[in-house]
Amino acid sequence: MRHRNAGFKLGRKTDHRRALLRNLTTSVILEDRIETTVAKAKAVRPLVEKMITLGKKGDLHSRRQALAFLTTDESVTRLFETVAPRYGDRQGGYLRIVKTGFQKGDGAEKAFVELLGAEKQLDEKRQKRAEVKAKKREALEKELEAQKQQEGGEEAA
């Protein structure tokens, strides 16, 4: 029986577990979507929701509490300026956990942890990545053409 055993230990000692959960929470706030194991996803959900609730309050005390927990100043700024205002009228349930399959190696079940309403931002990130890849590909093709022309010119001479 698991009476009075709340929370997840995740096979780690207290300090390591706390650091892991702080890092996961920071990553979710910065990236809008991360992939991790299902157990870690379920453990990080209440912490991210608490951070978003602090962000919705928006006062100085809430900001200091968030700074004490999150690992970077950038994540606190993003939390208070972009993430929390997204959920102004919502009373909780800010995350979605989507199971994706199994991890190669130990077979652990994997899942995406994503903020609701982040689809637009994720699509923008995908488009930017695609544009950057296209630019790099064009630059490489131009370099290859220039090299071929130089080799052709050297052979003719």
mmCIF file of C-alpha atoms in Angstrom:
data_model
loop_
_atom_site.group_PDB
_atom_site.id
_atom_site.type_symbol
_atom_site.label_atom_id
_atom_site.label_comp_id
_atom_site.label_asym_id
_atom_site.label_seq_id
_atom_site.Cartn_x
_atom_site.Cartn_y
_atom_site.Cartn_z
ATOM 1 C CA MET A 1 0.000 0.000 0.000
ATOM 2 C CA ARG A 2 1.124 3.548 -0.742
ATOM 3 C CA HIS A 3 -0.749 5.348 1.984
ATOM 4 C CA ARG A 4 0.795 8.737 2.805
ATOM 5 C CA ASN A 5 3.503 8.354 0.140
ATOM 6 C CA ALA A 6 2.953 11.399 -2.008
ATOM 7 C CA GLY A 7 5.368 12.434 -4.727
ATOM 8 C CA PHE A 8 7.899 10.635 -6.863
ATOM 9 C CA LYS A 9 11.362 9.615 -5.680
ATOM 10 C CA LEU A 10 12.639 8.822 -9.203
ATOM 11 C CA GLY A 11 15.414 6.618 -7.819
ATOM 12 C CA ARG A 12 17.467 9.589 -6.661
ATOM 13 C CA LYS A 13 18.543 11.152 -3.424
ATOM 14 C CA THR A 14 16.809 14.330 -2.295
ATOM 15 C CA ASP A 15 19.371 16.838 -3.582
ATOM 16 C CA HIS A 16 19.700 15.160 -6.971
ATOM 17 C CA ARG A 17 15.919 14.855 -7.337
ATOM 18 C CA ARG A 18 15.385 18.516 -6.444
ATOM 19 C CA ALA A 19 18.032 19.633 -8.955
ATOM 20 C CA LEU A 20 16.526 17.416 -11.658
ATOM 21 C CA LEU A 21 13.019 18.785 -11.120
ATOM 22 C CA ARG A 22 14.261 22.394 -11.037
ATOM 23 C CA ASN A 23 16.099 21.861 -14.333
ATOM 24 C CA LEU A 24 13.094 20.177 -15.962
ATOM 25 C CA THR A 25 10.791 22.984 -14.807
ATOM 26 C CA THR A 26 13.165 25.616 -16.159
ATOM 27 C CA SER A 27 13.415 23.775 -19.478
ATOM 28 C CA VAL A 28 9.646 23.497 -19.879
ATOM 29 C CA ILE A 29 9.249 27.229 -19.270
ATOM 30 C CA LEU A 30 12.043 28.152 -21.685
ATOM 31 C CA GLU A 31 11.295 25.671 -24.472
ATOM 32 C CA ASP A 32 7.478 25.165 -24.196
ATOM 33 C CA ARG A 33 8.027 21.456 -24.919
ATOM 34 C CA ILE A 34 10.499 18.835 -23.730
ATOM 35 C CA GLU A 35 10.818 15.070 -24.054
ATOM 36 C CA THR A 36 11.456 13.033 -20.917
ATOM 37 C CA THR A 37 10.280 9.849 -19.222
ATOM 38 C CA VAL A 38 6.675 9.525 -18.112
ATOM 39 C CA ALA A 39 7.620 9.327 -14.413
ATOM 40 C CA LYS A 40 9.632 12.562 -14.618
ATOM 41 C CA ALA A 41 6.839 14.217 -16.600
ATOM 42 C CA LYS A 42 4.295 13.346 -13.930
ATOM 43 C CA ALA A 43 6.662 14.554 -11.203
ATOM 44 C CA VAL A 44 7.362 17.903 -12.887
ATOM 45 C CA ARG A 45 3.720 18.744 -13.701
ATOM 46 C CA PRO A 46 2.734 20.182 -10.285
ATOM 47 C CA LEU A 47 5.928 22.227 -10.105
ATOM 48 C CA VAL A 48 5.421 23.841 -13.516
ATOM 49 C CA GLU A 49 1.796 24.573 -12.685
ATOM 50 C CA LYS A 50 2.855 26.203 -9.418
ATOM 51 C CA MET A 51 5.372 28.382 -11.291
ATOM 52 C CA ILE A 52 2.706 29.475 -13.784
ATOM 53 C CA THR A 53 0.377 30.317 -10.892
ATOM 54 C CA LEU A 54 3.145 32.478 -9.395
ATOM 55 C CA GLY A 55 3.575 34.107 -12.798
ATOM 56 C CA LYS A 56 -0.125 34.890 -12.957
ATOM 57 C CA LYS A 57 0.031 36.650 -9.574
ATOM 58 C CA GLY A 58 2.795 38.823 -10.947
ATOM 59 C CA ASP A 59 3.815 40.588 -7.716
ATOM 60 C CA LEU A 60 7.338 41.004 -6.387
ATOM 61 C CA HIS A 61 7.040 38.226 -3.813
ATOM 62 C CA SER A 62 5.943 35.766 -6.516
ATOM 63 C CA ARG A 63 8.847 36.812 -8.721
ATOM 64 C CA ARG A 64 11.303 36.231 -5.861
ATOM 65 C CA GLN A 65 9.796 32.811 -5.144
ATOM 66 C CA ALA A 66 10.169 31.900 -8.827
ATOM 67 C CA LEU A 67 13.772 33.170 -8.819
ATOM 68 C CA ALA A 68 14.505 30.985 -5.813
ATOM 69 C CA PHE A 69 13.287 27.865 -7.642
ATOM 70 C CA LEU A 70 14.075 28.352 -11.345
ATOM 71 C CA THR A 71 17.706 28.098 -12.392
ATOM 72 C CA THR A 72 18.014 31.086 -14.761
ATOM 73 C CA ASP A 73 16.909 34.708 -14.725
ATOM 74 C CA GLU A 74 15.887 34.334 -18.369
ATOM 75 C CA SER A 75 13.333 31.659 -17.443
ATOM 76 C CA VAL A 76 11.780 33.898 -14.770
ATOM 77 C CA THR A 77 11.493 36.768 -17.242
ATOM 78 C CA ARG A 78 9.890 34.485 -19.825
ATOM 79 C CA LEU A 79 7.532 33.049 -17.197
ATOM 80 C CA PHE A 80 6.228 36.440 -16.075
ATOM 81 C CA GLU A 81 6.151 38.171 -19.478
ATOM 82 C CA THR A 82 5.069 35.531 -22.016
ATOM 83 C CA VAL A 83 4.016 32.232 -20.451
ATOM 84 C CA ALA A 84 1.789 33.252 -17.523
ATOM 85 C CA PRO A 85 -0.263 35.910 -19.381
ATOM 86 C CA ARG A 86 -1.268 33.176 -21.837
ATOM 87 C CA TYR A 87 -3.278 31.507 -19.053
ATOM 88 C CA GLY A 88 -4.925 34.562 -17.484
ATOM 89 C CA ASP A 89 -8.455 33.123 -17.558
ATOM 90 C CA ARG A 90 -7.528 29.471 -17.007
ATOM 91 C CA GLN A 91 -7.772 27.890 -13.540
ATOM 92 C CA GLY A 92 -5.033 25.268 -13.806
ATOM 93 C CA GLY A 93 -4.279 22.451 -16.230
ATOM 94 C CA TYR A 94 -1.541 24.294 -18.093
ATOM 95 C CA LEU A 95 0.390 21.196 -19.232
ATOM 96 C CA ARG A 96 -0.168 18.290 -21.571
ATOM 97 C CA ILE A 97 1.715 15.002 -21.235
ATOM 98 C CA VAL A 98 1.762 12.997 -24.479
ATOM 99 C CA LYS A 99 3.277 9.509 -24.418
ATOM 100 C CA THR A 100 5.579 8.948 -27.397
ATOM 101 C CA GLY A 101 7.043 5.457 -27.138
ATOM 102 C CA PHE A 102 9.900 3.711 -25.435
ATOM 103 C CA GLN A 103 13.491 4.687 -24.802
ATOM 104 C CA LYS A 104 16.214 2.761 -26.524
ATOM 105 C CA GLY A 105 18.439 1.066 -23.958
ATOM 106 C CA ASP A 106 16.365 0.584 -20.831
ATOM 107 C CA GLY A 107 12.883 0.615 -22.379
ATOM 108 C CA ALA A 108 11.580 3.458 -20.231
ATOM 109 C CA GLU A 109 8.366 5.015 -21.489
ATOM 110 C CA LYS A 110 8.945 8.476 -23.023
ATOM 111 C CA ALA A 111 6.589 11.444 -23.148
ATOM 112 C CA PHE A 112 6.417 15.036 -24.295
ATOM 113 C CA VAL A 113 5.626 17.637 -21.665
ATOM 114 C CA GLU A 114 4.219 20.708 -23.378
ATOM 115 C CA LEU A 115 2.466 23.870 -22.359
ATOM 116 C CA LEU A 116 -1.056 24.226 -23.699
ATOM 117 C CA GLY A 117 -1.425 26.945 -26.289
ATOM 118 C CA ALA A 118 2.244 26.709 -27.260
ATOM 119 C CA GLU A 119 1.490 25.217 -30.685
ATOM 120 C CA LYS A 120 1.799 28.611 -32.350
ATOM 121 C CA GLN A 121 5.223 29.278 -30.803
ATOM 122 C CA LEU A 122 6.420 25.747 -31.618
ATOM 123 C CA ASP A 123 5.324 26.167 -35.266
ATOM 124 C CA GLU A 124 7.221 29.463 -35.457
ATOM 125 C CA LYS A 125 10.346 27.769 -34.070
ATOM 126 C CA ARG A 126 10.004 24.960 -36.638
ATOM 127 C CA GLN A 127 9.691 27.450 -39.493
ATOM 128 C CA LYS A 128 12.742 29.397 -38.311
ATOM 129 C CA ARG A 129 14.773 26.186 -38.095
ATOM 130 C CA ALA A 130 13.658 25.192 -41.587
ATOM 131 C CA GLU A 131 14.644 28.622 -42.971
ATOM 132 C CA VAL A 132 18.074 28.431 -41.325
ATOM 133 C CA LYS A 133 18.611 24.928 -42.746
ATOM 134 C CA ALA A 134 17.580 26.106 -46.211
ATOM 135 C CA LYS A 135 20.029 29.045 -46.049
ATOM 136 C CA LYS A 136 22.868 26.750 -44.953
ATOM 137 C CA ARG A 137 22.039 24.301 -47.734
ATOM 138 C CA GLU A 138 22.070 27.090 -50.351
ATOM 139 C CA ALA A 139 25.418 28.381 -49.062
ATOM 140 C CA LEU A 140 26.939 24.894 -49.242
ATOM 141 C CA GLU A 141 25.626 24.386 -52.789
ATOM 142 C CA LYS A 142 27.162 27.707 -53.870
ATOM 143 C CA GLU A 143 30.494 26.703 -52.322
ATOM 144 C CA LEU A 144 30.420 23.358 -54.113
ATOM 145 C CA GLU A 145 29.664 25.041 -57.445
ATOM 146 C CA ALA A 146 32.512 27.517 -56.901
ATOM 147 C CA GLN A 147 34.900 24.659 -56.106
ATOM 148 C CA LYS A 148 33.825 22.750 -59.220
ATOM 149 C CA GLN A 149 34.361 25.834 -61.364
ATOM 150 C CA GLN A 150 37.823 26.385 -59.854
ATOM 151 C CA GLU A 151 38.771 22.744 -60.458
ATOM 152 C CA GLY A 152 37.461 23.001 -64.039
ATOM 153 C CA GLY A 153 39.473 26.194 -64.595
ATOM 154 C CA GLU A 154 42.658 24.605 -63.214
ATOM 155 C CA GLU A 155 42.297 21.545 -65.461
ATOM 156 C CA ALA A 156 41.857 23.724 -68.573
ATOM 157 C CA ALA A 157 44.984 25.764 -67.793
#
